[in-house]
One Martini backbone bead per residue (centre of mass of N, CA, C, O) as a GRO file, in nm:
protein
  227
    1UNK     BB    1  14.608  13.392  -6.130
    2UNK     BB    2  14.715  13.718  -6.023
    3UNK     BB    3  14.517  14.024  -5.992
    4UNK     BB    4  14.594  14.367  -5.943
    5UNK     BB    5  14.378  14.663  -5.875
    6UNK     BB    6  14.421  14.997  -5.896
    7UNK     BB    7  14.156  15.207  -5.760
    8UNK     BB    8  13.873  15.427  -5.798
    9UNK     BB    9  13.529  15.484  -5.767
   10UNK     BB   10  13.577  15.797  -5.910
   11UNK     BB   11  13.715  15.667  -6.166
   12UNK     BB   12  13.643  15.657  -6.494
   13UNK     BB   13  13.886  15.485  -6.612
   14UNK     BB   14  13.839  15.245  -6.419
   15UNK     BB   15  13.567  15.157  -6.538
   16UNK     BB   16  13.659  15.127  -6.826
   17UNK     BB   17  13.892  14.931  -6.759
   18UNK     BB   18  13.718  14.709  -6.642
   19UNK     BB   19  13.572  14.638  -6.904
   20UNK     BB   20  13.825  14.575  -7.073
   21UNK     BB   21  13.934  14.350  -6.891
   22UNK     BB   22  13.683  14.169  -6.912
   23UNK     BB   23  13.714  14.123  -7.216
   24UNK     BB   24  13.983  13.975  -7.192
   25UNK     BB   25  13.888  13.738  -7.006
   26UNK     BB   26  13.694  13.606  -7.220
   27UNK     BB   27  13.983  13.518  -7.389
   28UNK     BB   28  14.082  13.362  -7.134
   29UNK     BB   29  14.216  13.023  -7.029
   30UNK     BB   30  14.216  13.134  -6.718
   31UNK     BB   31  14.205  13.161  -6.396
   32UNK     BB   32  14.120  13.458  -6.203
   33UNK     BB   33  14.251  13.657  -5.934
   34UNK     BB   34  14.076  13.940  -5.833
   35UNK     BB   35  14.214  14.244  -5.685
   36UNK     BB   36  14.122  14.529  -5.514
   37UNK     BB   37  14.289  14.831  -5.476
   38UNK     BB   38  14.380  15.114  -5.313
   39UNK     BB   39  14.294  15.456  -5.439
   40UNK     BB   40  14.337  15.809  -5.404
   41UNK     BB   41  14.274  16.095  -5.577
   42UNK     BB   42  14.136  16.259  -5.304
   43UNK     BB   43  14.239  16.248  -4.984
   44UNK     BB   44  14.140  16.564  -4.902
   45UNK     BB   45  13.857  16.527  -4.929
   46UNK     BB   46  13.555  16.571  -4.852
   47UNK     BB   47  13.262  16.420  -4.811
   48UNK     BB   48  13.164  16.682  -4.983
   49UNK     BB   49  13.176  16.823  -5.294
   50UNK     BB   50  13.115  17.114  -5.411
   51UNK     BB   51  12.945  17.121  -5.684
   52UNK     BB   52  13.042  17.043  -5.984
   53UNK     BB   53  13.240  16.863  -6.185
   54UNK     BB   54  13.345  17.106  -6.341
   55UNK     BB   55  13.435  17.268  -6.094
   56UNK     BB   56  13.634  17.061  -5.981
   57UNK     BB   57  13.825  17.044  -6.226
   58UNK     BB   58  13.894  17.344  -6.252
   59UNK     BB   59  14.019  17.368  -5.965
   60UNK     BB   60  14.228  17.128  -5.967
   61UNK     BB   61  14.357  17.198  -6.284
   62UNK     BB   62  14.327  17.494  -6.396
   63UNK     BB   63  14.060  17.517  -6.569
   64UNK     BB   64  13.816  17.559  -6.765
   65UNK     BB   65  13.486  17.495  -6.790
   66UNK     BB   66  13.495  17.416  -7.089
   67UNK     BB   67  13.721  17.207  -7.069
   68UNK     BB   68  13.579  17.027  -6.865
   69UNK     BB   69  13.337  16.962  -7.045
   70UNK     BB   70  13.500  16.822  -7.268
   71UNK     BB   71  13.623  16.597  -7.098
   72UNK     BB   72  13.352  16.467  -7.010
   73UNK     BB   73  13.257  16.404  -7.297
   74UNK     BB   74  13.489  16.210  -7.369
   75UNK     BB   75  13.439  16.007  -7.141
   76UNK     BB   76  13.146  15.942  -7.208
   77UNK     BB   77  13.212  15.821  -7.485
   78UNK     BB   78  13.402  15.596  -7.388
   79UNK     BB   79  13.192  15.459  -7.207
   80UNK     BB   80  12.978  15.394  -7.424
   81UNK     BB   81  13.167  15.187  -7.576
   82UNK     BB   82  13.128  14.999  -7.293
   83UNK     BB   83  12.817  15.037  -7.186
   84UNK     BB   84  12.829  15.325  -7.040
   85UNK     BB   85  12.610  15.563  -6.853
   86UNK     BB   86  12.714  15.853  -6.797
   87UNK     BB   87  12.640  16.108  -6.516
   88UNK     BB   88  12.789  16.399  -6.426
   89UNK     BB   89  12.545  16.585  -6.338
   90UNK     BB   90  12.495  16.374  -6.072
   91UNK     BB   91  12.752  16.383  -5.933
   92UNK     BB   92  12.889  16.285  -5.596
   93UNK     BB   93  13.156  16.413  -5.457
   94UNK     BB   94  13.412  16.245  -5.248
   95UNK     BB   95  13.535  16.074  -5.004
   96UNK     BB   96  13.677  15.721  -5.040
   97UNK     BB   97  13.777  15.566  -4.788
   98UNK     BB   98  13.521  15.404  -4.703
   99UNK     BB   99  13.486  15.254  -4.970
  100UNK     BB  100  13.752  15.093  -4.931
  101UNK     BB  101  13.664  14.949  -4.677
  102UNK     BB  102  13.432  14.802  -4.806
  103UNK     BB  103  13.612  14.640  -5.009
  104UNK     BB  104  13.763  14.480  -4.791
  105UNK     BB  105  13.517  14.345  -4.675
  106UNK     BB  106  13.429  14.213  -4.943
  107UNK     BB  107  13.678  14.037  -4.971
  108UNK     BB  108  13.628  13.873  -4.706
  109UNK     BB  109  13.326  13.787  -4.830
  110UNK     BB  110  13.353  13.729  -5.159
  111UNK     BB  111  13.229  14.033  -5.309
  112UNK     BB  112  13.406  14.255  -5.449
  113UNK     BB  113  13.319  14.282  -5.746
  114UNK     BB  114  13.021  14.349  -5.690
  115UNK     BB  115  13.076  14.605  -5.521
  116UNK     BB  116  13.243  14.761  -5.721
  117UNK     BB  117  13.030  14.778  -5.940
  118UNK     BB  118  12.808  14.913  -5.767
  119UNK     BB  119  12.961  15.171  -5.691
  120UNK     BB  120  13.021  15.275  -5.980
  121UNK     BB  121  12.733  15.286  -6.078
  122UNK     BB  122  12.621  15.472  -5.860
  123UNK     BB  123  12.803  15.712  -5.939
  124UNK     BB  124  12.801  15.733  -6.269
  125UNK     BB  125  12.478  15.665  -6.320
  126UNK     BB  126  12.299  15.742  -6.036
  127UNK     BB  127  12.410  15.971  -5.836
  128UNK     BB  128  12.556  15.859  -5.581
  129UNK     BB  129  12.681  15.881  -5.241
  130UNK     BB  130  12.983  15.707  -5.177
  131UNK     BB  131  13.072  15.887  -4.905
  132UNK     BB  132  12.816  15.792  -4.754
  133UNK     BB  133  12.714  15.583  -4.519
  134UNK     BB  134  12.414  15.514  -4.592
  135UNK     BB  135  12.472  15.466  -4.894
  136UNK     BB  136  12.678  15.243  -4.862
  137UNK     BB  137  12.489  15.042  -4.730
  138UNK     BB  138  12.288  15.017  -4.962
  139UNK     BB  139  12.477  14.938  -5.191
  140UNK     BB  140  12.611  14.691  -5.056
  141UNK     BB  141  12.344  14.539  -5.010
  142UNK     BB  142  12.279  14.511  -5.319
  143UNK     BB  143  12.559  14.324  -5.342
  144UNK     BB  144  12.542  14.125  -5.057
  145UNK     BB  145  12.592  14.262  -4.799
  146UNK     BB  146  12.611  14.285  -4.461
  147UNK     BB  147  12.488  14.564  -4.302
  148UNK     BB  148  12.546  14.511  -4.005
  149UNK     BB  149  12.848  14.455  -4.035
  150UNK     BB  150  12.916  14.715  -4.192
  151UNK     BB  151  12.838  14.916  -3.974
  152UNK     BB  152  13.065  14.830  -3.783
  153UNK     BB  153  13.291  14.912  -3.969
  154UNK     BB  154  13.212  15.219  -4.015
  155UNK     BB  155  13.211  15.268  -3.684
  156UNK     BB  156  13.510  15.221  -3.740
  157UNK     BB  157  13.866  15.132  -3.830
  158UNK     BB  158  13.820  14.911  -4.012
  159UNK     BB  159  14.058  14.875  -4.277
  160UNK     BB  160  14.241  15.128  -4.275
  161UNK     BB  161  14.523  14.990  -4.297
  162UNK     BB  162  14.468  14.851  -4.567
  163UNK     BB  163  14.438  15.103  -4.733
  164UNK     BB  164  14.716  15.226  -4.667
  165UNK     BB  165  14.881  14.985  -4.773
  166UNK     BB  166  14.799  15.009  -5.067
  167UNK     BB  167  14.903  15.299  -5.109
  168UNK     BB  168  15.198  15.242  -5.028
  169UNK     BB  169  15.253  15.024  -5.240
  170UNK     BB  170  15.204  15.200  -5.483
  171UNK     BB  171  15.438  15.390  -5.423
  172UNK     BB  172  15.672  15.178  -5.427
  173UNK     BB  173  15.596  15.079  -5.740
  174UNK     BB  174  15.510  15.358  -5.903
  175UNK     BB  175  15.227  15.469  -5.881
  176UNK     BB  176  15.057  15.751  -6.050
  177UNK     BB  177  14.800  15.597  -6.165
  178UNK     BB  178  14.460  15.525  -6.268
  179UNK     BB  179  14.472  15.235  -6.363
  180UNK     BB  180  14.647  14.951  -6.202
  181UNK     BB  181  14.805  14.652  -6.327
  182UNK     BB  182  14.895  14.339  -6.159
  183UNK     BB  183  15.069  14.052  -6.276
  184UNK     BB  184  15.195  13.833  -6.066
  185UNK     BB  185  15.400  14.069  -5.964
  186UNK     BB  186  15.544  14.154  -6.276
  187UNK     BB  187  15.308  14.300  -6.449
  188UNK     BB  188  15.255  14.633  -6.554
  189UNK     BB  189  14.950  14.836  -6.607
  190UNK     BB  190  14.868  15.152  -6.741
  191UNK     BB  191  14.554  15.206  -6.777
  192UNK     BB  192  14.282  15.203  -7.021
  193UNK     BB  193  14.328  14.962  -7.202
  194UNK     BB  194  14.297  14.761  -7.437
  195UNK     BB  195  14.211  14.436  -7.442
  196UNK     BB  196  14.462  14.341  -7.605
  197UNK     BB  197  14.673  14.431  -7.398
  198UNK     BB  198  14.580  14.257  -7.165
  199UNK     BB  199  14.591  13.982  -7.310
  200UNK     BB  200  14.891  13.986  -7.379
  201UNK     BB  201  14.990  13.994  -7.087
  202UNK     BB  202  14.859  13.735  -6.985
  203UNK     BB  203  14.996  13.546  -7.196
  204UNK     BB  204  15.286  13.613  -7.116
  205UNK     BB  205  15.273  13.500  -6.828
  206UNK     BB  206  15.178  13.219  -6.904
  207UNK     BB  207  15.425  13.144  -7.080
  208UNK     BB  208  15.644  13.175  -6.860
  209UNK     BB  209  15.532  12.956  -6.674
  210UNK     BB  210  15.551  12.724  -6.880
  211UNK     BB  211  15.860  12.751  -6.918
  212UNK     BB  212  15.941  12.693  -6.630
  213UNK     BB  213  15.827  12.407  -6.628
  214UNK     BB  214  15.992  12.297  -6.866
  215UNK     BB  215  16.271  12.351  -6.745
  216UNK     BB  216  16.235  12.169  -6.498
  217UNK     BB  217  16.185  11.905  -6.659
  218UNK     BB  218  16.460  11.911  -6.819
  219UNK     BB  219  16.614  11.871  -6.519
  220UNK     BB  220  16.443  11.618  -6.380
  221UNK     BB  221  16.194  11.803  -6.315
  222UNK     BB  222  15.834  11.870  -6.194
  223UNK     BB  223  15.747  12.198  -6.115
  224UNK     BB  224  15.536  12.415  -6.023
  225UNK     BB  225  15.551  12.763  -6.005
  226UNK     BB  226  15.325  12.763  -5.765
  227UNK     BB  227  15.498  12.580  -5.545
   0.00000   0.00000   0.00000
């Protein structure tokens, strides 16, 4: 089964949703091929957004600093429930386009999940600048990527079109926010839903595939729906 997840490395609910989806997978009895797709929350952001996270939220959404502080506290609490120790006071926000290129390179190298996890932890927990080239190299290297090869990627426009293609596909299928999870190209789930919701969706797709196989066998043939 193939699962595609649109998310951004600086999206807190994407990290929370990642943990919840992983909890669902622990209870699912089929191998899953998970691919992370690119989505930029702030495509026009500079390399480094000045000010604090509270300042950024207040400016972007037209809210008071106090309201922004409350929102961050609520997200921090939700993250803690998933075992994540968010530190928004140290967050260094910036443009994530290059981080998405790194993730496409990681996919080609077979370590995308490890790099995705490392990037999100670096940003939300460790306060590292995931928008900056040198920091991206260090973080990706810690997750197992060849930094010499990655440097060549970052110093070129390699995987830029792949990132744009992910974003355009998200637009075509109606993705308005992230995380957005697409199971086998047929069932979409928006938001950091509880593990039970993800598990129910996975089992639903699994059941439909089994029914397709049974229907084919009943007609005198037995062909896997994957073939």
